[in-house]
PDB file of C-alpha atoms in Angstrom:
ATOM      1  CA  MET A  18    -100.265 231.990 -56.576  1.00 48.00           C
ATOM      2  CA  ASN A  19    -101.241 228.415 -55.696  1.00 48.00           C
ATOM      3  CA  SER A  20    -104.508 227.346 -54.796  1.00 47.00           C
ATOM      4  CA  PRO A  21    -105.208 224.447 -52.522  1.00 48.00           C
ATOM      5  CA  ASP A  22    -105.454 221.715 -54.756  1.00 49.00           C
ATOM      6  CA  SER A  23    -102.151 222.666 -57.328  1.00 46.00           C
ATOM      7  CA  THR A  24     -99.133 221.238 -56.268  1.00 46.00           C
ATOM      8  CA  PRO A  25     -96.286 223.958 -54.885  1.00 46.00           C
ATOM      9  CA  SER A  26     -93.693 225.874 -57.148  1.00 48.00           C
ATOM     10  CA  SER A  27     -91.475 224.305 -55.530  1.00 44.00           C
ATOM     11  CA  PRO A  28     -90.642 221.278 -52.764  1.00 45.00           C
ATOM     12  CA  THR A  29     -89.206 223.196 -49.862  1.00 43.00           C
ATOM     13  CA  ALA A  30     -92.246 225.862 -50.495  1.00 46.00           C
ATOM     14  CA  ASN A  31     -94.246 225.002 -47.687  1.00 47.00           C
ATOM     15  CA  ILE A  32     -92.075 224.667 -44.838  1.00 48.00           C
ATOM     16  CA  GLU A  33     -91.808 226.960 -42.215  1.00 49.00           C
ATOM     17  CA  PRO A  34     -88.758 227.330 -40.477  1.00 48.00           C
ATOM     18  CA  LEU A  35     -88.528 226.586 -36.396  1.00 44.00           C
ATOM     19  CA  PRO A  36     -88.721 229.000 -34.336  1.00 47.00           C
ATOM     20  CA  ALA A  37     -85.101 229.952 -33.137  1.00 46.00           C
ATOM     21  CA  ASP A  38     -85.642 228.267 -29.624  1.00 44.00           C
ATOM     22  CA  THR A  39     -86.605 224.805 -30.710  1.00 42.00           C
ATOM     23  CA  VAL A  40     -83.823 224.961 -32.909  1.00 42.00           C
ATOM     24  CA  GLY A  41     -81.333 225.819 -30.589  1.00 43.00           C
ATOM     25  CA  HIS A  42     -79.128 228.095 -32.738  1.00 45.00           C
ATOM     26  CA  ARG A  43     -80.774 230.413 -35.555  1.00 46.00           C
ATOM     27  CA  ASP A  44     -78.484 229.736 -38.470  1.00 48.00           C
ATOM     28  CA  LEU A  45     -80.393 226.255 -38.416  1.00 46.00           C
ATOM     29  CA  GLN A  46     -84.123 228.132 -39.391  1.00 48.00           C
ATOM     30  CA  ASN A  47     -82.652 228.893 -42.751  1.00 50.00           C
ATOM     31  CA  ARG A  48     -81.633 224.887 -42.927  1.00 48.00           C
ATOM     32  CA  GLN A  49     -84.559 223.732 -45.461  1.00 48.00           C
ATOM     33  CA  PRO A  50     -85.209 220.775 -46.282  1.00 50.00           C
ATOM     34  CA  PRO A  51     -85.063 219.286 -43.376  1.00 51.00           C
ATOM     35  CA  LEU A  52     -82.340 217.608 -42.451  1.00 51.00           C
ATOM     36  CA  THR A  53     -82.254 213.421 -44.500  1.00 55.00           C
ATOM     37  CA  ASN A  54     -79.336 212.293 -42.927  1.00 67.00           C
ATOM     38  CA  ARG A  55     -81.109 211.735 -39.307  1.00 74.00           C
ATOM     39  CA  ILE A  56     -78.167 210.180 -36.416  1.00 77.00           C
ATOM     40  CA  ASP A  57     -80.256 208.097 -33.983  1.00 89.00           C
ATOM     41  CA  TYR A  58     -79.293 208.685 -30.413  1.00 90.00           C
ATOM     42  CA  ARG A  59     -79.449 206.095 -27.795  1.00 92.00           C
ATOM     43  CA  LEU A  60     -78.777 206.683 -23.994  1.00 93.00           C
ATOM     44  CA  ILE A  61     -78.153 202.968 -22.501  1.00 93.00           C
ATOM     45  CA  LYS A  62     -78.952 202.890 -18.938  1.00 94.00           C
ATOM     46  CA  THR A  63     -79.601 199.516 -18.213  1.00 93.00           C
ATOM     47  CA  ASP A  64     -78.650 195.667 -19.209  1.00 91.00           C
ATOM     48  CA  ASN A  65     -80.895 195.666 -22.216  1.00 92.00           C
ATOM     49  CA  GLY A  66     -79.664 198.930 -23.915  1.00 93.00           C
ATOM     50  CA  ILE A  67     -76.463 196.812 -23.102  1.00 93.00           C
ATOM     51  CA  ASN A  68     -78.008 194.107 -25.314  1.00 92.00           C
ATOM     52  CA  ILE A  69     -79.247 196.816 -27.726  1.00 92.00           C
ATOM     53  CA  LEU A  70     -75.651 197.855 -27.963  1.00 93.00           C
ATOM     54  CA  LEU A  71     -74.094 195.038 -28.939  1.00 93.00           C
ATOM     55  CA  ALA A  72     -76.484 193.204 -31.377  1.00 91.00           C
ATOM     56  CA  ALA A  73     -76.017 196.279 -33.068  1.00 91.00           C
ATOM     57  CA  ILE A  74     -72.411 195.826 -32.984  1.00 91.00           C
ATOM     58  CA  HIS A  75     -72.617 192.169 -34.095  1.00 89.00           C
ATOM     59  CA  SER A  76     -74.467 192.403 -36.898  1.00 88.00           C
ATOM     60  CA  VAL A  77     -71.707 194.981 -38.053  1.00 88.00           C
ATOM     61  CA  ARG A  78     -69.076 193.344 -36.665  1.00 81.00           C
ATOM     62  CA  HIS A  79     -67.371 192.102 -40.047  1.00 83.00           C
ATOM     63  CA  VAL A  80     -67.590 194.830 -42.028  1.00 83.00           C
ATOM     64  CA  GLN A  81     -64.227 196.019 -42.865  1.00 80.00           C
ATOM     65  CA  GLU A  82     -63.984 199.110 -45.025  1.00 82.00           C
ATOM     66  CA  PRO A  83     -65.054 202.044 -43.762  1.00 84.00           C
ATOM     67  CA  PRO A  84     -64.762 200.730 -40.506  1.00 85.00           C
ATOM     68  CA  ALA A  85     -68.103 200.146 -38.899  1.00 87.00           C
ATOM     69  CA  LEU A  86     -67.417 201.896 -35.061  1.00 92.00           C
ATOM     70  CA  PHE A  87     -66.467 205.323 -33.921  1.00 92.00           C
ATOM     71  CA  VAL A  88     -65.558 205.119 -30.447  1.00 92.00           C
ATOM     72  CA  SER A  89     -65.068 208.013 -28.100  1.00 89.00           C
ATOM     73  CA  PHE A  90     -64.848 207.803 -24.111  1.00 85.00           C
ATOM     74  CA  HIS A  91     -65.880 210.638 -22.036  1.00 81.00           C
ATOM     75  CA  GLY A  92     -65.168 211.566 -18.294  1.00 78.00           C
ATOM     76  CA  ALA A  93     -62.740 213.559 -15.657  1.00 74.00           C
ATOM     77  CA  CYS A  94     -58.713 213.817 -16.846  1.00 68.00           C
ATOM     78  CA  ILE A  95     -59.261 211.685 -20.100  1.00 61.00           C
ATOM     79  CA  GLU A  96     -58.414 213.874 -22.326  1.00 58.00           C
ATOM     80  CA  ARG A  97     -55.248 214.968 -20.009  1.00 58.00           C
ATOM     81  CA  GLY A  98     -53.406 211.028 -20.409  1.00 56.00           C
ATOM     82  CA  SER A  99     -53.804 211.155 -16.398  1.00 61.00           C
ATOM     83  CA  MET A 100     -55.652 208.421 -13.760  1.00 69.00           C
ATOM     84  CA  GLY A 101     -59.236 209.651 -15.122  1.00 73.00           C
ATOM     85  CA  THR A 102     -62.509 208.136 -14.948  1.00 79.00           C
ATOM     86  CA  ILE A 103     -64.966 207.562 -17.606  1.00 83.00           C
ATOM     87  CA  SER A 104     -68.240 208.857 -17.353  1.00 86.00           C
ATOM     88  CA  VAL A 105     -70.114 208.840 -20.863  1.00 90.00           C
ATOM     89  CA  PHE A 106     -68.654 205.614 -23.282  1.00 89.00           C
ATOM     90  CA  THR A 107     -69.893 206.611 -26.796  1.00 93.00           C
ATOM     91  CA  ILE A 108     -69.895 204.422 -29.729  1.00 93.00           C
ATOM     92  CA  TYR A 109     -71.041 205.522 -33.119  1.00 93.00           C
ATOM     93  CA  VAL A 110     -72.330 202.891 -35.416  1.00 92.00           C
ATOM     94  CA  ALA A 111     -72.094 203.602 -39.076  1.00 89.00           C
ATOM     95  CA  GLN A 112     -73.971 201.349 -40.673  1.00 88.00           C
ATOM     96  CA  ILE A 113     -76.968 201.816 -38.724  1.00 89.00           C
ATOM     97  CA  LYS A 114     -76.076 205.316 -38.042  1.00 89.00           C
ATOM     98  CA  THR A 115     -77.237 205.415 -34.259  1.00 92.00           C
ATOM     99  CA  THR A 116     -74.895 206.964 -31.497  1.00 93.00           C
ATOM    100  CA  PHE A 117     -74.848 204.756 -28.375  1.00 95.00           C
ATOM    101  CA  LEU A 118     -74.458 206.638 -25.482  1.00 94.00           C
ATOM    102  CA  VAL A 119     -73.261 204.137 -22.150  1.00 94.00           C
ATOM    103  CA  ASP A 120     -73.751 206.166 -19.077  1.00 94.00           C
ATOM    104  CA  VAL A 121     -71.180 204.548 -17.644  1.00 92.00           C
ATOM    105  CA  LEU A 122     -70.822 206.281 -13.846  1.00 91.00           C
ATOM    106  CA  PHE A 123     -74.700 205.421 -13.645  1.00 92.00           C
ATOM    107  CA  MET A 124     -74.278 201.627 -14.891  1.00 92.00           C
ATOM    108  CA  GLY A 125     -70.383 201.215 -13.272  1.00 90.00           C
ATOM    109  CA  LEU A 126     -67.662 198.862 -14.762  1.00 86.00           C
ATOM    110  CA  ASP A 127     -69.830 195.728 -15.504  1.00 88.00           C
ATOM    111  CA  CYS A 128     -71.132 197.720 -18.680  1.00 91.00           C
ATOM    112  CA  PHE A 129     -67.959 196.445 -20.052  1.00 90.00           C
ATOM    113  CA  LYS A 130     -68.106 192.962 -18.958  1.00 89.00           C
ATOM    114  CA  TYR A 131     -71.968 192.332 -19.769  1.00 89.00           C
ATOM    115  CA  VAL A 132     -71.624 189.288 -22.081  1.00 89.00           C
ATOM    116  CA  ILE A 133     -74.530 188.276 -24.973  1.00 83.00           C
ATOM    117  CA  ARG A 134     -74.738 184.384 -24.493  1.00 79.00           C
ATOM    118  CA  GLU A 135     -75.409 183.435 -28.371  1.00 80.00           C
ATOM    119  CA  ASN A 136     -72.271 184.955 -29.334  1.00 82.00           C
ATOM    120  CA  ASN A 137     -70.065 185.838 -26.454  1.00 87.00           C
ATOM    121  CA  LEU A 138     -70.127 189.002 -27.087  1.00 91.00           C
ATOM    122  CA  SER A 139     -69.283 191.592 -24.917  1.00 92.00           C
ATOM    123  CA  ILE A 140     -68.089 195.935 -24.740  1.00 92.00           C
ATOM    124  CA  GLN A 141     -64.644 194.979 -23.486  1.00 92.00           C
ATOM    125  CA  SER A 142     -64.719 192.205 -26.835  1.00 92.00           C
ATOM    126  CA  VAL A 143     -65.183 194.092 -28.776  1.00 91.00           C
ATOM    127  CA  LEU A 144     -62.747 196.971 -27.431  1.00 89.00           C
ATOM    128  CA  GLU A 145     -60.009 194.451 -27.519  1.00 90.00           C
ATOM    129  CA  SER A 146     -60.947 192.572 -30.372  1.00 89.00           C
ATOM    130  CA  VAL A 147     -58.452 193.363 -33.349  1.00 88.00           C
ATOM    131  CA  GLU A 148     -60.777 191.280 -36.050  1.00 87.00           C
ATOM    132  CA  ILE A 149     -63.081 194.274 -35.547  1.00 87.00           C
ATOM    133  CA  PRO A 150     -61.933 197.801 -36.847  1.00 87.00           C
ATOM    134  CA  LYS A 151     -62.880 200.352 -34.755  1.00 88.00           C
ATOM    135  CA  VAL A 152     -61.933 204.193 -34.783  1.00 89.00           C
ATOM    136  CA  SER A 153     -61.073 205.660 -31.819  1.00 85.00           C
ATOM    137  CA  MET A 154     -62.073 209.252 -31.118  1.00 78.00           C
ATOM    138  CA  THR A 155     -59.928 209.833 -27.617  1.00 64.00           C
ATOM    139  CA  PHE A 156     -56.627 210.819 -27.369  1.00 55.00           C
ATOM    140  CA  ALA A 157     -55.679 209.610 -23.882  1.00 51.00           C
ATOM    141  CA  ILE A 158     -54.178 206.552 -22.724  1.00 47.00           C
ATOM    142  CA  PRO A 159     -56.996 204.118 -22.850  1.00 48.00           C
ATOM    143  CA  THR A 160     -56.301 201.653 -19.683  1.00 47.00           C
ATOM    144  CA  MET A 161     -55.563 204.744 -17.627  1.00 44.00           C
ATOM    145  CA  PRO A 162     -59.658 205.507 -16.625  1.00 45.00           C
ATOM    146  CA  PHE A 163     -60.301 202.024 -16.667  1.00 46.00           C
ATOM    147  CA  THR A 164     -58.179 201.876 -13.427  1.00 43.00           C
ATOM    148  CA  ALA A 165     -59.362 204.589 -11.693  1.00 44.00           C
ATOM    149  CA  HIS A 166     -62.819 203.438 -12.331  1.00 44.00           C
ATOM    150  CA  ALA A 167     -62.508 200.288 -11.447  1.00 42.00           C
ATOM    151  CA  GLU A 168     -60.875 201.665  -7.936  1.00 42.00           C
ATOM    152  CA  SER A 169     -64.542 203.524  -7.749  1.00 40.00           C
ATOM    153  CA  SER A 170     -66.983 202.149  -9.205  1.00 38.00           C
ATOM    154  CA  SER A 171     -67.580 199.542  -6.399  1.00 33.00           C
ATOM    155  CA  ASN A 172     -70.197 201.410  -4.369  1.00 33.00           C
ATOM    156  CA  MET A 173     -72.087 202.392  -7.568  1.00 30.00           C
ATOM    157  CA  SER A 174     -75.382 200.425  -8.416  1.00 29.00           C
ATOM    158  CA  THR A 175     -76.001 198.846 -11.166  1.00 32.00           C
ATOM    159  CA  THR A 176     -79.434 197.747 -13.219  1.00 32.00           C
TER     160      THR A 176
END
């Protein structure tokens, strides 16, 4: 038995499992030690958030192998390839292990056109660039949701 001054017999001896309601799934209770490869998530709803996202993209724009950016669009009818509306645009920046969730419904289509003046970078220019390798996780016709969203975004307020 360990005294308070001695070291534990194993690195996980003092780790107590989290209650099931804080973990969300019972199987995760038995995961020890805690996750070390943590991925951060950032919800983007402001121009300042877009600045942070574009600064992260700018820092990895020259990474060729493996691709630094993984992008996905989520919304109504996008997955079926029909005219749809983008609700959330997700971009994972692998080198900094951060997923950015851009709230397109809240910000409107302008979030794709917002430009950082120092380097003339926007989400639209990143998506259109053949020089920045990206992996698309959306298996639909990519231009259709933009068209539908542009028609419906005029009533939305941007911040």
